[in-house]
Short mmCIF file of C-alpha atoms and ligand atoms in Angstrom, two decimals:
data_model
loop_
_atom_site.label_atom_id
_atom_site.label_comp_id
_atom_site.label_asym_id
_atom_site.label_seq_id
_atom_site.Cartn_x
_atom_site.Cartn_y
_atom_site.Cartn_z
CA MET A 540 39.39 -10.83 43.45
CA GLY A 541 36.92 -14.48 43.75
CA PRO A 542 35.01 -16.68 42.25
CA ALA A 543 32.31 -14.14 41.55
CA LEU A 544 31.79 -11.44 40.32
CA SER A 545 28.20 -9.42 39.53
CA ALA A 546 28.29 -6.14 37.96
CA PRO A 547 25.04 -3.33 37.73
CA LEU A 548 22.56 -3.15 34.69
CA LYS A 549 22.67 0.92 35.19
CA VAL A 550 20.42 2.89 33.68
CA GLY A 551 21.51 7.08 33.74
CA ASP A 552 21.75 6.65 37.86
CA LYS A 553 19.19 3.80 38.79
CA VAL A 554 19.87 0.27 39.42
CA ILE A 555 17.20 -1.63 36.97
CA GLY A 556 19.16 -5.51 37.29
CA GLU A 557 22.76 -7.55 37.23
CA ILE A 558 25.15 -9.51 36.27
CA ASN A 559 26.85 -12.27 37.65
CA VAL A 560 29.02 -14.39 37.07
CA ASN A 561 30.30 -17.40 39.35
CA ALA A 562 33.54 -19.37 38.16
CA ALA A 563 33.67 -21.30 41.61
CA ALA A 564 32.79 -24.91 39.57
CA PHE A 565 35.29 -24.59 37.83
CA ARG A 566 37.80 -22.91 40.70
CA GLU A 567 38.31 -19.58 38.60
CA ILE A 568 39.22 -16.77 39.84
CA PHE A 569 38.67 -13.38 38.41
CA GLY A 570 41.07 -10.25 37.79
CA GLU A 571 40.21 -6.36 37.90
CA GLU A 572 40.66 -7.61 33.46
CA ASP A 573 38.03 -9.28 34.69
CA GLU A 574 36.48 -6.94 36.59
CA ALA A 575 36.72 -4.37 33.37
CA VAL A 576 34.81 -6.60 31.00
CA LEU A 577 31.92 -7.64 32.37
CA LYS A 578 31.33 -3.82 33.50
CA SER A 579 31.25 -3.01 30.16
CA ALA A 580 28.86 -5.87 29.04
CA ALA A 581 27.28 -4.42 31.76
CA ASP A 582 26.72 -1.12 30.42
CA MET A 583 26.56 -2.46 25.79
CA ALA A 584 23.80 -4.84 27.66
CA VAL A 585 21.97 -1.60 28.67
CA VAL A 586 21.96 0.32 25.55
CA ALA A 587 21.03 -2.72 23.82
CA MET A 588 17.82 -2.66 26.41
CA LYS A 589 17.56 0.62 25.78
CA SER A 590 17.37 0.49 21.17
CA THR A 591 15.48 -2.31 21.58
CA HIS A 592 12.79 -0.35 24.29
CA LEU A 593 13.37 2.72 21.68
CA GLU A 594 11.88 0.20 18.26
CA GLY A 595 9.67 -1.10 20.57
CA GLN A 596 8.64 3.33 21.15
CA ILE A 597 9.10 4.19 17.65
CA LYS A 598 7.14 0.77 15.68
CA ALA A 599 3.97 2.24 17.92
CA LEU A 600 4.07 5.24 16.77
CA ASP A 601 4.87 4.40 13.39
CA SER A 602 1.64 1.97 13.54
CA VAL A 603 -0.51 4.54 14.79
CA ARG A 604 0.09 7.78 12.49
CA ALA A 605 -0.44 5.33 10.17
CA ASP A 606 -4.01 4.49 11.69
CA PHE A 607 -4.36 8.16 11.47
CA ILE A 608 -3.40 8.88 7.82
CA SER A 609 -6.52 5.95 7.10
CA SER A 610 -8.98 6.80 8.95
CA PHE A 611 -8.53 10.50 9.25
CA PRO A 612 -9.73 11.52 5.61
CA HIS A 613 -13.21 8.59 6.13
CA GLU A 614 -14.08 10.41 9.23
CA LEU A 615 -13.92 13.76 7.69
CA ARG A 616 -15.79 13.23 4.85
CA ILE A 617 -18.55 11.96 6.45
CA PRO A 618 -19.40 15.71 7.71
CA LEU A 619 -18.09 16.73 4.38
CA THR A 620 -21.63 15.44 1.89
CA VAL A 621 -23.59 16.37 5.30
CA ILE A 622 -22.65 20.11 4.74
CA LYS A 623 -22.06 19.33 0.82
CA ASP A 624 -25.85 18.22 0.53
CA ALA A 625 -27.25 20.76 2.68
CA VAL A 626 -25.41 23.75 1.20
CA GLY A 627 -26.54 21.98 -2.19
CA MET A 628 -29.84 22.02 -1.39
CA MET A 629 -30.19 25.88 -0.13
CA LEU A 630 -27.50 26.78 -3.84
CA ASP A 631 -30.36 25.44 -5.45
CA GLY A 632 -33.56 26.74 -3.90
CA THR A 633 -34.86 23.59 -2.05
CA THR A 634 -34.70 25.27 1.64
CA GLY A 635 -36.60 28.67 0.10
CA GLU A 636 -35.67 31.57 -2.66
CA ILE A 637 -32.41 33.43 -1.76
CA ASN A 638 -30.89 36.95 -2.81
CA ASP A 639 -27.78 36.83 -5.66
CA ILE A 640 -25.19 37.79 -2.65
CA GLN A 641 -26.19 34.97 -1.42
CA LYS A 642 -26.00 32.57 -4.11
CA LYS A 643 -22.23 34.26 -4.51
CA CYS A 644 -21.41 33.39 -0.59
CA LEU A 645 -23.21 29.60 -1.00
CA GLN A 646 -20.97 28.95 -4.20
CA LEU A 647 -17.86 30.15 -2.38
CA ALA A 648 -18.82 27.36 0.22
CA VAL A 649 -19.80 24.77 -1.91
CA ASP A 650 -16.03 25.21 -4.02
CA ASN A 651 -14.11 25.17 -0.56
CA ILE A 652 -15.89 21.87 0.03
CA GLY A 653 -14.65 21.01 -3.33
CA ARG A 654 -10.87 21.68 -1.65
CA LEU A 655 -11.41 19.82 1.82
CA TRP A 656 -13.09 17.26 -0.78
CA ARG A 657 -9.79 17.52 -3.35
CA LEU A 658 -7.56 17.31 -0.06
CA THR A 659 -9.40 13.37 1.53
CA GLU A 660 -8.58 11.93 -1.93
CA GLU A 661 -4.85 13.03 -1.31
CA LEU A 662 -4.49 11.50 2.36
CA LEU A 663 -6.52 8.55 1.54
CA GLU A 664 -3.38 8.29 -1.32
CA LEU A 665 -0.82 8.82 1.39
CA SER A 666 -2.89 5.90 3.07
CA LYS A 667 -2.57 3.81 0.58
CA GLN A 668 0.62 4.19 -0.26
CA VAL A 669 1.61 3.97 2.95
CA GLU A 670 -0.09 1.09 3.39
CA ALA A 671 1.75 -0.48 0.39
CA LYS A 672 5.51 -0.17 1.70
CA SER A 673 4.45 -1.97 4.96
CA PRO A 674 6.17 -4.52 5.54
CA MET A 675 5.00 -8.22 3.20
CA LYS A 676 3.11 -10.06 5.06
CA ARG A 677 2.82 -14.06 4.96
CA GLU A 678 -0.81 -15.47 4.66
CA LEU A 679 -2.13 -18.46 2.23
CA PHE A 680 -5.46 -17.00 0.42
CA ASP A 681 -7.91 -17.53 -2.94
CA ILE A 682 -6.65 -15.06 -4.38
CA VAL A 683 -10.52 -16.07 -7.07
CA ARG A 684 -12.31 -14.97 -4.22
CA ALA A 685 -9.92 -11.74 -4.18
CA VAL A 686 -10.45 -10.29 -7.08
CA SER A 687 -14.14 -11.33 -7.45
CA GLU A 688 -14.32 -9.45 -3.88
CA VAL A 689 -12.55 -6.20 -5.01
CA MET A 690 -14.81 -5.94 -8.20
CA ALA A 691 -17.44 -6.22 -7.35
CA GLU A 692 -16.11 -2.90 -4.71
CA LEU A 693 -16.01 -1.27 -8.17
CA SER A 694 -19.50 -2.69 -9.70
CA LEU A 695 -20.94 1.65 -8.33
CA LEU A 696 -18.03 3.04 -10.41
CA GLU A 697 -18.73 0.90 -13.44
CA LYS A 698 -22.05 1.81 -13.17
CA GLU A 699 -21.66 5.57 -13.33
CA LYS A 700 -18.99 5.37 -16.01
CA GLN A 701 -20.62 3.23 -18.10
CA VAL A 702 -18.01 -0.10 -18.95
CA SER A 703 -19.58 -3.38 -18.58
CA VAL A 704 -16.42 -5.57 -16.03
CA THR A 705 -16.84 -9.25 -16.78
CA SER A 706 -15.22 -11.66 -15.25
CA LEU A 707 -13.06 -14.59 -16.06
CA LEU A 708 -12.01 -16.50 -13.42
CA LEU A 709 -12.12 -20.48 -12.66
CA ASP A 710 -14.72 -21.72 -10.36
CA LYS A 711 -12.59 -23.24 -7.76
CA LYS A 712 -10.56 -21.59 -5.55
CA ILE A 713 -6.69 -20.69 -6.14
CA GLU A 714 -5.29 -20.57 -3.41
CA VAL A 715 -1.30 -18.34 -3.31
CA TRP A 716 1.01 -16.61 -0.24
CA GLY A 717 1.38 -13.64 -0.17
CA ASP A 718 0.06 -9.93 1.26
CA GLU A 719 -3.58 -9.85 0.21
CA HIS A 720 -4.04 -6.58 1.13
CA LYS A 721 -1.50 -5.58 -0.65
CA LEU A 722 -2.53 -7.94 -3.93
CA ARG A 723 -6.14 -6.39 -3.50
CA MET A 724 -4.86 -3.05 -3.68
CA VAL A 725 -3.23 -4.11 -7.06
CA THR A 726 -5.91 -5.57 -8.99
CA SER A 727 -8.34 -2.67 -7.74
CA ASN A 728 -5.94 -0.01 -9.20
CA LEU A 729 -5.82 -1.93 -12.98
CA ILE A 730 -9.62 -2.69 -12.97
CA LYS A 731 -9.96 0.71 -11.60
CA ASN A 732 -7.52 2.31 -14.70
CA ALA A 733 -9.06 -0.15 -17.23
CA ILE A 734 -12.70 1.22 -16.22
CA ILE A 735 -11.34 5.18 -16.20
CA TYR A 736 -8.83 5.05 -19.51
CA ASN A 737 -12.15 3.63 -21.57
CA LYS A 738 -14.61 4.96 -23.86
CA LEU A 739 -19.15 4.43 -23.10
CA ASN A 740 -20.12 1.73 -23.36
CA GLY A 741 -16.04 0.25 -23.05
CA LYS A 742 -15.07 -3.05 -21.70
CA VAL A 743 -13.01 -4.81 -19.27
CA GLU A 744 -11.78 -7.62 -18.38
CA VAL A 745 -10.45 -9.40 -15.04
CA SER A 746 -9.35 -13.18 -15.70
CA LEU A 747 -6.88 -15.26 -13.83
CA GLU A 748 -4.88 -18.24 -15.11
CA GLU A 749 -2.60 -21.25 -12.90
CA THR A 750 0.04 -22.66 -14.17
CA ASP A 751 1.88 -25.81 -11.63
CA THR A 752 4.05 -22.81 -10.89
CA GLU A 753 2.74 -19.36 -11.67
CA ILE A 754 -0.46 -17.15 -10.72
CA ARG A 755 -1.43 -15.12 -14.12
CA LEU A 756 -3.78 -11.90 -13.79
CA CYS A 757 -4.28 -10.94 -16.84
CA VAL A 758 -7.23 -7.20 -17.07
CA SER A 759 -7.81 -5.47 -20.33
CA ASP A 760 -9.92 -3.26 -21.95
CA THR A 761 -11.37 -1.75 -25.04
CA GLY A 762 -10.44 2.35 -23.62
CA ILE A 763 -8.03 5.07 -24.90
CA GLY A 764 -4.98 2.97 -24.92
CA MET A 765 -1.23 4.09 -24.61
CA SER A 766 1.18 4.95 -27.14
CA GLU A 767 4.72 3.10 -26.86
CA GLN A 768 6.09 6.58 -25.30
CA ASP A 769 3.48 6.70 -22.76
CA LEU A 770 4.43 3.30 -21.58
CA GLU A 771 7.69 3.11 -21.05
CA LYS A 772 7.31 5.44 -18.16
CA ILE A 773 3.65 4.77 -16.78
CA PHE A 774 6.25 2.93 -13.79
CA ASP A 775 8.66 5.41 -13.86
CA LYS A 776 8.04 8.10 -10.73
CA LEU A 777 9.46 10.83 -12.59
CA TYR A 778 5.70 10.64 -14.87
CA ARG A 779 3.81 11.00 -12.29
CA VAL A 780 5.71 14.09 -10.46
CA GLU A 781 5.02 16.23 -13.95
CA MET A 782 0.94 14.37 -13.72
CA ARG A 783 0.03 15.86 -11.24
CA ALA A 784 2.37 19.60 -11.59
CA LYS A 785 -0.22 19.15 -15.23
CA ASN A 786 -3.72 17.87 -13.63
CA LYS A 787 -3.95 19.83 -10.47
CA ASP A 788 -7.58 18.87 -10.25
CA LYS A 789 -7.17 15.73 -11.00
CA VAL A 790 -7.89 12.42 -8.82
CA TRP A 791 -5.43 10.09 -7.86
CA GLY A 792 -5.57 6.67 -6.97
CA MET A 793 -1.85 4.18 -5.99
CA GLY A 794 -0.56 4.69 -9.31
CA LEU A 795 1.17 2.60 -11.22
CA VAL A 796 4.93 3.20 -9.87
CA THR A 797 3.18 1.38 -6.08
CA VAL A 798 1.76 -1.63 -8.30
CA LYS A 799 4.95 -2.54 -9.46
CA GLU A 800 6.34 -2.17 -6.46
CA ILE A 801 3.73 -4.30 -5.19
CA VAL A 802 4.61 -7.32 -7.75
CA GLN A 803 8.33 -7.38 -7.35
CA MET A 804 7.60 -7.75 -3.17
CA HIS A 805 5.59 -10.84 -3.94
CA CYS A 806 8.88 -12.18 -6.42
CA GLY A 807 6.33 -11.02 -9.64
CA LYS A 808 6.23 -9.28 -12.38
CA ILE A 809 3.82 -6.96 -14.52
CA SER A 810 4.11 -6.43 -17.85
CA VAL A 811 1.13 -4.10 -20.37
CA GLU A 812 0.46 -4.44 -24.01
CA SER A 813 -1.31 -1.57 -25.51
CA GLN A 814 -2.81 0.46 -29.08
CA VAL A 815 -4.80 4.18 -29.16
CA GLU A 816 -8.34 3.26 -29.15
CA LYS A 817 -7.88 0.47 -29.20
CA GLY A 818 -7.22 -0.46 -25.72
CA SER A 819 -4.45 -2.38 -23.49
CA LYS A 820 -3.99 -5.52 -21.24
CA PHE A 821 -1.75 -5.25 -17.28
CA ILE A 822 -0.36 -8.29 -17.21
CA VAL A 823 0.42 -9.50 -13.43
CA THR A 824 2.18 -13.14 -12.88
CA LEU A 825 3.03 -14.56 -8.90
CA PRO A 826 5.00 -17.21 -8.18
CA LYS A 827 2.88 -19.56 -6.61
CA SER A 828 4.97 -19.91 -3.55
CA LEU A 829 6.52 -17.36 -1.34
CA ARG A 830 8.89 -17.98 1.28
CA VAL A 831 9.79 -14.80 3.57
CA THR A 832 12.97 -15.00 5.75
CA GLU A 833 14.10 -12.37 8.84
CA ARG A 834 15.79 -11.35 5.31
CA GLY A 835 12.52 -10.44 3.66
CA VAL A 836 10.46 -12.06 0.61
CA VAL A 837 13.32 -15.18 -1.08
CA CYS A 838 12.93 -15.03 -4.66
CA ASP A 839 12.15 -18.74 -6.65
CA ASP A 840 15.18 -17.89 -8.47
CA GLU A 841 17.08 -15.87 -5.85
CA ARG A 842 17.32 -19.30 -4.05
CA ASP A 843 18.30 -20.87 -7.35
CA GLN A 844 20.92 -18.86 -7.70
CA GLY A 845 21.66 -19.49 -4.76
CA ILE A 846 21.25 -16.13 -3.33
CA ALA A 847 19.04 -17.05 -0.40
CA PRO A 848 19.24 -20.30 1.74
P1 ADP B 83 -4.07 7.74 -12.28
O1 ADP B 83 -4.50 6.73 -13.06
O2 ADP B 83 -3.86 7.64 -11.26
O3 ADP B 83 -3.25 8.91 -13.13
P2 ADP B 83 -1.43 5.84 -12.29
O4 ADP B 83 0.00 5.56 -12.59
O5 ADP B 83 -2.87 4.07 -12.59
O6 ADP B 83 -1.93 7.00 -11.81
O7 ADP B 83 -1.93 5.64 -14.81
C1 ADP B 83 -0.52 6.52 -15.15
C2 ADP B 83 -0.95 6.68 -16.06
O8 ADP B 83 -1.15 5.79 -17.72
C3 ADP B 83 -2.17 7.25 -16.65
O9 ADP B 83 -2.35 8.33 -15.64
C4 ADP B 83 -2.78 7.18 -17.21
O10 ADP B 83 -2.67 8.00 -17.97
C5 ADP B 83 -2.35 5.53 -17.97
N1 ADP B 83 -3.33 4.52 -18.07
C6 ADP B 83 -2.58 3.46 -16.68
N2 ADP B 83 -3.83 2.69 -17.29
C7 ADP B 83 -4.09 2.73 -18.04
C8 ADP B 83 -5.09 1.79 -18.68
N3 ADP B 83 -5.77 0.57 -18.48
N4 ADP B 83 -6.17 2.95 -20.15
C9 ADP B 83 -5.02 3.23 -20.57
N5 ADP B 83 -3.75 3.98 -19.81
C10 ADP B 83 -3.95 3.96 -18.71
#
């Protein structure tokens, strides 16, 4: 054997490349053993290339699936709304008189439109869960702006439920490292709950405080509150499963279980204080500085304990 060796990179019968090693400069002579080592290195390189390619394909499919799940319910709602309005107009006589049999048929259609609508709610929730579990982005964003925008998005619900939402937000930027979209989902879920589990003419207050190291988001309400037993369970996955089985017709939000997961992804904490019939207060504390390494997000306390670099 000579001072040069080569091994083909083969996928099936197809040669897609070659590994060449030339030791002429060192006046080395390769033997049969070296040739076998190079061949198995070439085979391993092909396996690695195949799995990287497959991983890329799986990621692309995952993103198509996530896009489909999040856009499909919205797409479905537009024609559903049109059908619902049209059938509703026929049912209430706007388009002319109808007999009892026609009324029954139209009522059946309305009920089933309602079922389809609830299905879109379920899909929307699923898309939120998928989004919540997607890898965390790390971006520097103004949390004051993000919270005010979420509040504006919920103004319709606020009017519908006749609850007033006020904000105690500082008139300045507070920049935080984190995943803006996920933290908006957290804020939205807490404010939505504060509005929904409230009383007529109830109040919701949203505030942001800043220390040198932390940001505190508080959402308090004058709503129905929770008992101590409920408080122990609201962040529990099983509790949600139980509640779902009991309230089949209820519209479900993203859920406090997912809220907590997102907060923890940011190395933050969530706590709640509540009194039945008086109201509740949810407090989310986020560290101002977060680092993302190849291992994921690194929390300050992990660094302090020497767990992370
Ligand atoms: P969902 O609101 O979709 O039921 P969540 O996980 O967001 O699910 O909330 C779990 C439960 O916690 C709710 O069903 C409700 O009983 C209770 N809860 C959450 N937020 C509040 C609140 N602000 N006031 C009173 N009860 C609340």
